[in-house]
Short mmCIF file of C-alpha atoms and ligand atoms in Angstrom, two decimals:
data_model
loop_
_atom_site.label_atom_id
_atom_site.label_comp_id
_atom_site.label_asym_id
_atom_site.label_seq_id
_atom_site.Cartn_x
_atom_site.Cartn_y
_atom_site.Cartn_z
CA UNK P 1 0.00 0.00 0.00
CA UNK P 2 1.63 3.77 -0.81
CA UNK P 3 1.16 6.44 0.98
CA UNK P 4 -1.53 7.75 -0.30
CA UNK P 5 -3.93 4.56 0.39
CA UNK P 6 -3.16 4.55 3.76
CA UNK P 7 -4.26 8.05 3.90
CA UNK P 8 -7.48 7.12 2.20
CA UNK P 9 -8.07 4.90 5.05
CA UNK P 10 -8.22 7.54 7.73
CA UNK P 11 -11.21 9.17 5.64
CA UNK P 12 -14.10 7.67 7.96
CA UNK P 13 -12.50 8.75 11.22
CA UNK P 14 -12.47 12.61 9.75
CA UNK P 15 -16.16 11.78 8.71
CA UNK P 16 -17.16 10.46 12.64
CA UNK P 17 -14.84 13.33 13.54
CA UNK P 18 -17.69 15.56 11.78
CA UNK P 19 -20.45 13.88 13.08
CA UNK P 20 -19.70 14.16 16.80
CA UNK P 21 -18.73 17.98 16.00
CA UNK P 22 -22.28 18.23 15.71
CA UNK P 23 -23.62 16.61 18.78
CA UNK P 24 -23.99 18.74 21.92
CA UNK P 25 -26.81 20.43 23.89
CA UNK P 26 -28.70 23.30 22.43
CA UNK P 27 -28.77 24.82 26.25
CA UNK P 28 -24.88 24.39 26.53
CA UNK P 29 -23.39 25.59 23.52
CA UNK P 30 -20.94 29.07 23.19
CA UNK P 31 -21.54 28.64 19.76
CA UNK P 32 -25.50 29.51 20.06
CA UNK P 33 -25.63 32.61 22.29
CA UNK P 34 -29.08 33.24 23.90
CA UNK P 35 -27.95 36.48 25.55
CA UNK P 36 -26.67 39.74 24.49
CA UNK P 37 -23.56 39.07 26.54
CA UNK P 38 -22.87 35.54 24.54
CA UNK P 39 -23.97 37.18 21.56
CA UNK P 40 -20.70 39.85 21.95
CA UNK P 41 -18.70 36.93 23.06
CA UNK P 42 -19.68 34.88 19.87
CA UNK P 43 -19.16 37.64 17.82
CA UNK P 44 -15.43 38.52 19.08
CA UNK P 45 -14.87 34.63 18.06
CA UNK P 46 -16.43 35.14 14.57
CA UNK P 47 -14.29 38.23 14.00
CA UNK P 48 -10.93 36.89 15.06
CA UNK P 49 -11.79 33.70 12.95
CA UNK P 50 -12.75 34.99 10.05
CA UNK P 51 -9.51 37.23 9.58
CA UNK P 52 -7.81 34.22 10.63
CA UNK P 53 -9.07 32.67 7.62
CA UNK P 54 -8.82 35.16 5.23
CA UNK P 55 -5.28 35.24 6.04
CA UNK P 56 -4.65 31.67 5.55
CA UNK P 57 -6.76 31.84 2.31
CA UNK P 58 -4.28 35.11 1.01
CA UNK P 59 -1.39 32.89 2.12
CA UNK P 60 -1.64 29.51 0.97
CA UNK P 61 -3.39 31.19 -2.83
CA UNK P 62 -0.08 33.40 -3.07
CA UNK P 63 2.22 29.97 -1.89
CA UNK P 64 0.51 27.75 -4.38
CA UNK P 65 0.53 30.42 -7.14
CA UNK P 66 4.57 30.86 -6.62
CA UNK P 67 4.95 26.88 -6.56
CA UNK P 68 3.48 26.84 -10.04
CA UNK P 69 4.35 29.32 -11.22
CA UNK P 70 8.32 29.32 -11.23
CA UNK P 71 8.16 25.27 -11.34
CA UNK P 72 11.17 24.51 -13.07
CA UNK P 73 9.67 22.83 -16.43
CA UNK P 74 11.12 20.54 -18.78
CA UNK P 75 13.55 22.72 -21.24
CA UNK P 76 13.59 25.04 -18.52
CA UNK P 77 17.42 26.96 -18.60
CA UNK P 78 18.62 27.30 -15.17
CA UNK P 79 16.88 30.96 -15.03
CA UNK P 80 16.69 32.53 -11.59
CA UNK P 81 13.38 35.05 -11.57
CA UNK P 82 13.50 38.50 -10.96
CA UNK P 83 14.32 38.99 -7.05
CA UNK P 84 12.06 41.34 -4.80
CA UNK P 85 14.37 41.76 -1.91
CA UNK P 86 14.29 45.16 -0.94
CA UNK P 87 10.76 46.12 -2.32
CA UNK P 88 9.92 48.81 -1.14
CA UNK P 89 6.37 48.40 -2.32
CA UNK P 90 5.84 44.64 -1.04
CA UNK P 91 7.51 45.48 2.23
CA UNK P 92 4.89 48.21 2.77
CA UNK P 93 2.30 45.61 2.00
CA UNK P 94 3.45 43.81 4.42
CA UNK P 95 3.53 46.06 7.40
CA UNK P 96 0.85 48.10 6.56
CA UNK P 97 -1.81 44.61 5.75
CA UNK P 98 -1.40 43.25 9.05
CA UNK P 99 -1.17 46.37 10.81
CA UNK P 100 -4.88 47.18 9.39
CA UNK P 101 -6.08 43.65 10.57
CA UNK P 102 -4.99 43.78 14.26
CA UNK P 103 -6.73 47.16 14.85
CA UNK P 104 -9.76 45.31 13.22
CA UNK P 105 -8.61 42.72 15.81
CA UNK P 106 -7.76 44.92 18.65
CA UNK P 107 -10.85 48.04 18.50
CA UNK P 108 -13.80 45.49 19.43
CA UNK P 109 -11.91 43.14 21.77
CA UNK P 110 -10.55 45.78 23.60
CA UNK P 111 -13.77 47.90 23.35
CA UNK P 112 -16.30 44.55 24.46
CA UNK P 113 -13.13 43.54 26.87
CA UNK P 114 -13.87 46.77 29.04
CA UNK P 115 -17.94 46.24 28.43
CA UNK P 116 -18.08 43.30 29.61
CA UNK P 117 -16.07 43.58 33.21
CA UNK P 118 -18.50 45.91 34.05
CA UNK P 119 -19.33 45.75 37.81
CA UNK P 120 -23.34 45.92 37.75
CA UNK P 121 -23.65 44.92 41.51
CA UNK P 122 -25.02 47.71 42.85
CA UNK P 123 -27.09 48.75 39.80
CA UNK P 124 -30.97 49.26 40.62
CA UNK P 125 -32.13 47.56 37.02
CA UNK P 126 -30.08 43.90 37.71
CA UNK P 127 -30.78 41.38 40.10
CA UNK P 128 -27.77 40.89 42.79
CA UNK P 129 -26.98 37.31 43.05
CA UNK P 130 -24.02 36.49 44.68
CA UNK P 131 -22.03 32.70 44.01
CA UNK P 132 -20.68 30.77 45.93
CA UNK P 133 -18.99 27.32 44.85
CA UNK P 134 -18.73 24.16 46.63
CA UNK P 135 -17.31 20.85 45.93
CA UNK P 136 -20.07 19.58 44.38
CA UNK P 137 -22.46 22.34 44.14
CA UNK P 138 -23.34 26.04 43.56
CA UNK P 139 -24.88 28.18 46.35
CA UNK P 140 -27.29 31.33 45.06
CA UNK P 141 -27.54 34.03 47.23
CA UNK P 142 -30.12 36.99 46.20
CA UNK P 143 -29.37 39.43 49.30
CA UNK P 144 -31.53 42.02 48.02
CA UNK P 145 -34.66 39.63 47.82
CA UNK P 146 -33.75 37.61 51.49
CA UNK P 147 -33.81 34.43 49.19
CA UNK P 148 -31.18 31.84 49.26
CA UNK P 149 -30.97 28.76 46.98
CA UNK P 150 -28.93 25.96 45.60
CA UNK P 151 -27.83 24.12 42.21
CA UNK P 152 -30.95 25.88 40.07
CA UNK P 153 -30.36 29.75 39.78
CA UNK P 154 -34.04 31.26 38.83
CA UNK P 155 -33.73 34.15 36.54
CA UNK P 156 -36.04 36.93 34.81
CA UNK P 157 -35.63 36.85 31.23
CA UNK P 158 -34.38 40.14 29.75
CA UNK P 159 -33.11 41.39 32.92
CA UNK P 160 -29.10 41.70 33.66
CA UNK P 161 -28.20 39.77 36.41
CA UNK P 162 -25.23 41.04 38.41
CA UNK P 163 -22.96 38.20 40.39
CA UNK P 164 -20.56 38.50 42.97
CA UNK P 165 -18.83 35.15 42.45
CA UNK P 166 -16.57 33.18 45.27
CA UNK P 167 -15.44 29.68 46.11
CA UNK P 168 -16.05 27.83 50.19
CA UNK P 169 -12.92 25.47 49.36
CA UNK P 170 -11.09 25.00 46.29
CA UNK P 171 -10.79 26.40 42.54
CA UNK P 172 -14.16 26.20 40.46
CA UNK P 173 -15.63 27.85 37.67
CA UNK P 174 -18.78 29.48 36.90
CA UNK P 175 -19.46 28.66 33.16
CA UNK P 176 -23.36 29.05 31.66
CA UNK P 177 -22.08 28.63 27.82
CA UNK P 178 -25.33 29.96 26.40
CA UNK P 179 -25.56 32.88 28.31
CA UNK P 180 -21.97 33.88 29.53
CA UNK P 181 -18.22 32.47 29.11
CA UNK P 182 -16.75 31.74 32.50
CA UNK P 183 -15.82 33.03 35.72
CA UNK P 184 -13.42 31.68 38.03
CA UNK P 185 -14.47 31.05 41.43
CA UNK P 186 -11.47 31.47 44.12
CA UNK P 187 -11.66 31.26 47.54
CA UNK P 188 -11.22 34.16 50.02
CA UNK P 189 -11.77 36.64 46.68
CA UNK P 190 -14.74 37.60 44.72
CA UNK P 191 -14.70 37.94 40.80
CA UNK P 192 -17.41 40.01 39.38
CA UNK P 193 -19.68 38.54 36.38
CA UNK P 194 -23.25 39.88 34.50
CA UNK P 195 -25.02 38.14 31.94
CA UNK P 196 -28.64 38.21 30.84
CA UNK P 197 -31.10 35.76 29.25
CA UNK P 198 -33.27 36.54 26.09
CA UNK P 199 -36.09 34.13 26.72
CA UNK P 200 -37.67 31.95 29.16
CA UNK P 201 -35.33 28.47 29.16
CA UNK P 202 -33.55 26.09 31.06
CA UNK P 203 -29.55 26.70 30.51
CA UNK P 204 -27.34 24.08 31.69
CA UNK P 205 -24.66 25.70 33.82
CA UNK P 206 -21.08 23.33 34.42
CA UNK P 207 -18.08 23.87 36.91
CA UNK P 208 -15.28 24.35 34.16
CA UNK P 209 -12.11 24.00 36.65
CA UNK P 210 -11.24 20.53 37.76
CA UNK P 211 -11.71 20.53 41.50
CA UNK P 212 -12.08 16.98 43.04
CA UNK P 213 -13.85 13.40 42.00
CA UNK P 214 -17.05 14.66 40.92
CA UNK P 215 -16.10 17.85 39.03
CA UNK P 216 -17.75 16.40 36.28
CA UNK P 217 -20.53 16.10 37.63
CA UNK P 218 -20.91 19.48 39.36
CA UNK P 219 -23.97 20.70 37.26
CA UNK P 220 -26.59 23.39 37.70
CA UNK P 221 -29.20 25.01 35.77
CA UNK P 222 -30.02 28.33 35.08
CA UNK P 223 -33.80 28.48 34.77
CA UNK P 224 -35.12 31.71 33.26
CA UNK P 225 -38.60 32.73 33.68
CA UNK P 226 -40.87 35.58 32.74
CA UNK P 227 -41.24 38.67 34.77
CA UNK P 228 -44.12 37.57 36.29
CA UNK P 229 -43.18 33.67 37.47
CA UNK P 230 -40.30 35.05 38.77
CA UNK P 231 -41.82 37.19 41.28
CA UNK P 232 -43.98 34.28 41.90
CA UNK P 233 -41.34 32.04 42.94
CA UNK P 234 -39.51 34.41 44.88
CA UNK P 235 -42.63 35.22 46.77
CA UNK P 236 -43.06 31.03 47.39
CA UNK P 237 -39.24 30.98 48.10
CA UNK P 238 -40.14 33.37 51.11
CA UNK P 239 -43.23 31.66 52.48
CA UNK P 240 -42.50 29.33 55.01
CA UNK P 241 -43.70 25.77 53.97
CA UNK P 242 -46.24 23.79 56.14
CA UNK P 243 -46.45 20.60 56.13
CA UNK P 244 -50.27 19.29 56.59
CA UNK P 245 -51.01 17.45 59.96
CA UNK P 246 -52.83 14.89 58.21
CA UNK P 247 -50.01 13.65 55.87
CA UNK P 248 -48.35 11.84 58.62
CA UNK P 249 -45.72 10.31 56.55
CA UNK P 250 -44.17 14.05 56.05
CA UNK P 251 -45.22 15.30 59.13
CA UNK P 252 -42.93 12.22 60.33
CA UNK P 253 -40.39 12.94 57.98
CA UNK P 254 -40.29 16.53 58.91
CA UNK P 255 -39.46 15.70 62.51
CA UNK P 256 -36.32 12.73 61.00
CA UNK P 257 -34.91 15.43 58.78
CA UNK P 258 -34.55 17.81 61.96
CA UNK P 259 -33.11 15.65 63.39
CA UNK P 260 -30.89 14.13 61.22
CA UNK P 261 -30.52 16.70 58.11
CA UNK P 262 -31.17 20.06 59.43
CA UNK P 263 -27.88 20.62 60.68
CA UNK P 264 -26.20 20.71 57.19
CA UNK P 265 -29.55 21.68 55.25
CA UNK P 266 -31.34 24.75 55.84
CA UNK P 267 -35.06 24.81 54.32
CA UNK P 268 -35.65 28.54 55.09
CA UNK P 269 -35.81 32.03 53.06
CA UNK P 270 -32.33 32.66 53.34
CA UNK P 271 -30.69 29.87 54.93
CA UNK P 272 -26.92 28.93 54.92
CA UNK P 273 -25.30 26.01 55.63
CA UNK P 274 -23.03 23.07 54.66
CA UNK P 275 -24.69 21.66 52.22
CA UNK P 276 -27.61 23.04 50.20
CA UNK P 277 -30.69 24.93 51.26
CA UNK P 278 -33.33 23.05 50.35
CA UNK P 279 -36.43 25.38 50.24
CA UNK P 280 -38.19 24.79 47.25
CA UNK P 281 -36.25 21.42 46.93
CA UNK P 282 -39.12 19.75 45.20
CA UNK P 283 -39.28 22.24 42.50
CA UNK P 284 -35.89 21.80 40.90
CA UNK P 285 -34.88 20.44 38.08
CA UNK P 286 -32.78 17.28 39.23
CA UNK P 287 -31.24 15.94 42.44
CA UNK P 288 -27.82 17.06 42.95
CA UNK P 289 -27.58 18.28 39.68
CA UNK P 290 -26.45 15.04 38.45
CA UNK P 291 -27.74 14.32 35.16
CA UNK P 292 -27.29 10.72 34.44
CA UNK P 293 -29.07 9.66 37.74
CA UNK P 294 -30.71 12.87 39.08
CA UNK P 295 -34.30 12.97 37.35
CA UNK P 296 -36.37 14.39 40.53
CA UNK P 297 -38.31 11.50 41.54
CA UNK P 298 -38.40 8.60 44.66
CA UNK P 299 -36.70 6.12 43.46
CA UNK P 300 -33.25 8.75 42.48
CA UNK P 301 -34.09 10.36 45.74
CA UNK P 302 -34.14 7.32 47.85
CA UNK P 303 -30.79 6.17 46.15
CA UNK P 304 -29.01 10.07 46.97
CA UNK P 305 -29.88 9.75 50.79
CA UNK P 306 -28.99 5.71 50.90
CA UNK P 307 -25.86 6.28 49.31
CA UNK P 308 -24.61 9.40 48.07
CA UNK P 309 -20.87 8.49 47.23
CA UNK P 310 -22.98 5.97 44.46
CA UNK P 311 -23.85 9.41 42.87
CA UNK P 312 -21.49 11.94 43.53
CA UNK P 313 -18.26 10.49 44.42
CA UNK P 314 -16.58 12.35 46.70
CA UNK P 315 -19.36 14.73 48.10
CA UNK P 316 -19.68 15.64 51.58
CA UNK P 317 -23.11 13.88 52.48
CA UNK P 318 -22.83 11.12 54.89
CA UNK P 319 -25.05 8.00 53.88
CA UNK P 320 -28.46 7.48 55.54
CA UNK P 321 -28.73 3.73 54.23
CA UNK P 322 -28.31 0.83 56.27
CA UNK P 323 -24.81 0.29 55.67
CA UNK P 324 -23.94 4.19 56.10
CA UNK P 325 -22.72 6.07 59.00
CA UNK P 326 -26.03 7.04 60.47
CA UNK P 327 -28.78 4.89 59.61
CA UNK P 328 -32.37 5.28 58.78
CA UNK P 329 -34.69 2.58 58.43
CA UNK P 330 -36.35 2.10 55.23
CA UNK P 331 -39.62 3.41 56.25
CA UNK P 332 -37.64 6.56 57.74
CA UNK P 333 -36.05 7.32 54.73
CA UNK P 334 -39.19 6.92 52.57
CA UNK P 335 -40.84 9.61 55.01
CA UNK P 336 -38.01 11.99 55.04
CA UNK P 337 -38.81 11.75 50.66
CA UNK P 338 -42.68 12.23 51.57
CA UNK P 339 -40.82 15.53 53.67
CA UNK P 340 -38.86 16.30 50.86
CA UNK P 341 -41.93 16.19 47.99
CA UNK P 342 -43.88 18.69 50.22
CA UNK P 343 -41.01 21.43 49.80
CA UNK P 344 -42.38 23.15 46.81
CU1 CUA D 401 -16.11 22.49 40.84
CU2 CUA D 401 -15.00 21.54 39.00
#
């Protein structure tokens, strides 16, 4: 086989190359903005590639032309062409070309550089929200609103959202590729962020710094609602929840996860603690964010409480099951979920 059939072969695996290029989550993708912020991110990409092209293009049409040209053909006297060292003409080309390109380069980039590390904490048309990371999972304070929350960060669409970002422990990122491109989050140090969302969505959020065994899996979602829902849910968010005395299986659990749970998990308005608040638990999108295996229902639920390391390796919950630290009995574990549903 030459050369050039064993080329030939590697064909299919530029073809599957393709393919997967193509697969990827419409609510995760840098590449299809659904904010204005994105939007100048995206287009600072499409600038900078396109004159990257166009150079290549000019380069490689003028390197082919010169290989053909002055090919040395058959009956061909040992000529040498006419040499262009010194040109002053071609050596202004030369400066002058790529000088024009970088300012088209350098005016936007430096102009959306200083737009976009705006501080708008503080400004009375966003919503304050301030970050913090955790290994695995994202804490969302809105101090202006007295609402805490964890792993799904509610949004207005069409309103700029200012974040103070920070880290508990180690190095994460804040990355929402539709709407924003990422933040670091360090510890002891806050990084300033703002992005906004055109339409009411769910945007998958991902820690984009590796930061322990299940920075993979250290998901969130940005859920973006309409003017009107939102205030809704921030007004639930603030109402205490009561559990009814006749549902006795979550008045039950109610009293196990006070005793067992509260200490790490608040399930109040504003609530801090080690691990997640949990008011409005019910309505979130999954269960620790986990996407394989968090789909909010009992049977994922029942699994995160047994056995948590099964889930998120590496997380800071102890296990509930009956071959964890602090055991529950089935039927207490099935009431603390009958708890959990009513948090809504
Ligand atoms: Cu947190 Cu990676």
């Amino acid at each position: 086989m030459n050369r050039w059939q064993n080329l030939w072969r590697y064909i299919p695996l530029f073809g599957l190359m393709l393919l997967l290029s193509g697969c990827g989550n419409d609510t995760m993708s840098a590449l299809r903005p659904r904010g204005p912020v994105a939007r100048d991110q995206m287009f600072l990409m499409e600038l900078s590639l396109g004159i990257m092209v166009l150079v290549t293009i000019v380069v490689f049409a003028i390197y082919i032309y010169v290989l053909v040209r002055f090919r040395k053909k058959k009956g061909d006297k040992d000529i040498i062409p006419k040499q262009v060292e010194g040109s002053h003409v071609l050596e202004i080309i030369w400066t002058v070309v790529p000088i024009i390109l970088l300012l088209i380069l350098a005016v936007p980039t430096v102009t959306y550089t200083v737009k976009l590390a705006e501080n708008h904490v503080g400004n009375k048309d966003a919503i304050h929200v301030k970050v913090t990371a955790h290994q695995f999972w994202w804490q969302f304070e809105y101090p202006e609103l007295g609402i805490a929350t964890a792993q799904d960060l509610v949004i207005p669409k069409g309103k700029r959202i200012a974040f103070e970002i920070t880290s508990s422990d180690v190095l994460h990122s804040f990355w929402v590729p539709s709407l924003a491109g990422k933040q670091d989050t360090n510890p002891g140090m806050t990084n300033i962020l703002y992005f906004e969302a055109d339409d009411a969505a769910v945007f998958m959020g991902k820690c984009a710094e590796l930061c322990g065994a299940s920075h993979a899996l250290m998901d969130f979602k940005v859920v973006s609602k309409t003017e009107a829902d939102f205030t809704k849910w921030v007004d639930k968010m603030k109402a205490p929840s009561v559990v009814a005395a006749s549902d006795t299986g979550a008045k039950n659990g109610e009293q196990i996860f006070k005793d067992n749970c509260l200490a790490c998990h608040a399930v109040s308005p504003q609530g801090l603690g080690v691990g997640p608040n949990l008011n409005g638990f019910a309505a979130r999108e999954m269960i620790a964010g986990v996407k394989t295996r968090g789909e909010m229902n009992d049977q994922n639920l029942h699994e995160w409480i047994s056995n948590p390391q099964s889930v998120k390796p590496g997380n800071k919950m102890p296990a509930f099951g009956p071959t964890g630290g602090k055991p529950l009995q089935e039927q207490q574990i099935n009431d603390v979920i009958k708890y959990l549903n009513t948090l809504k």
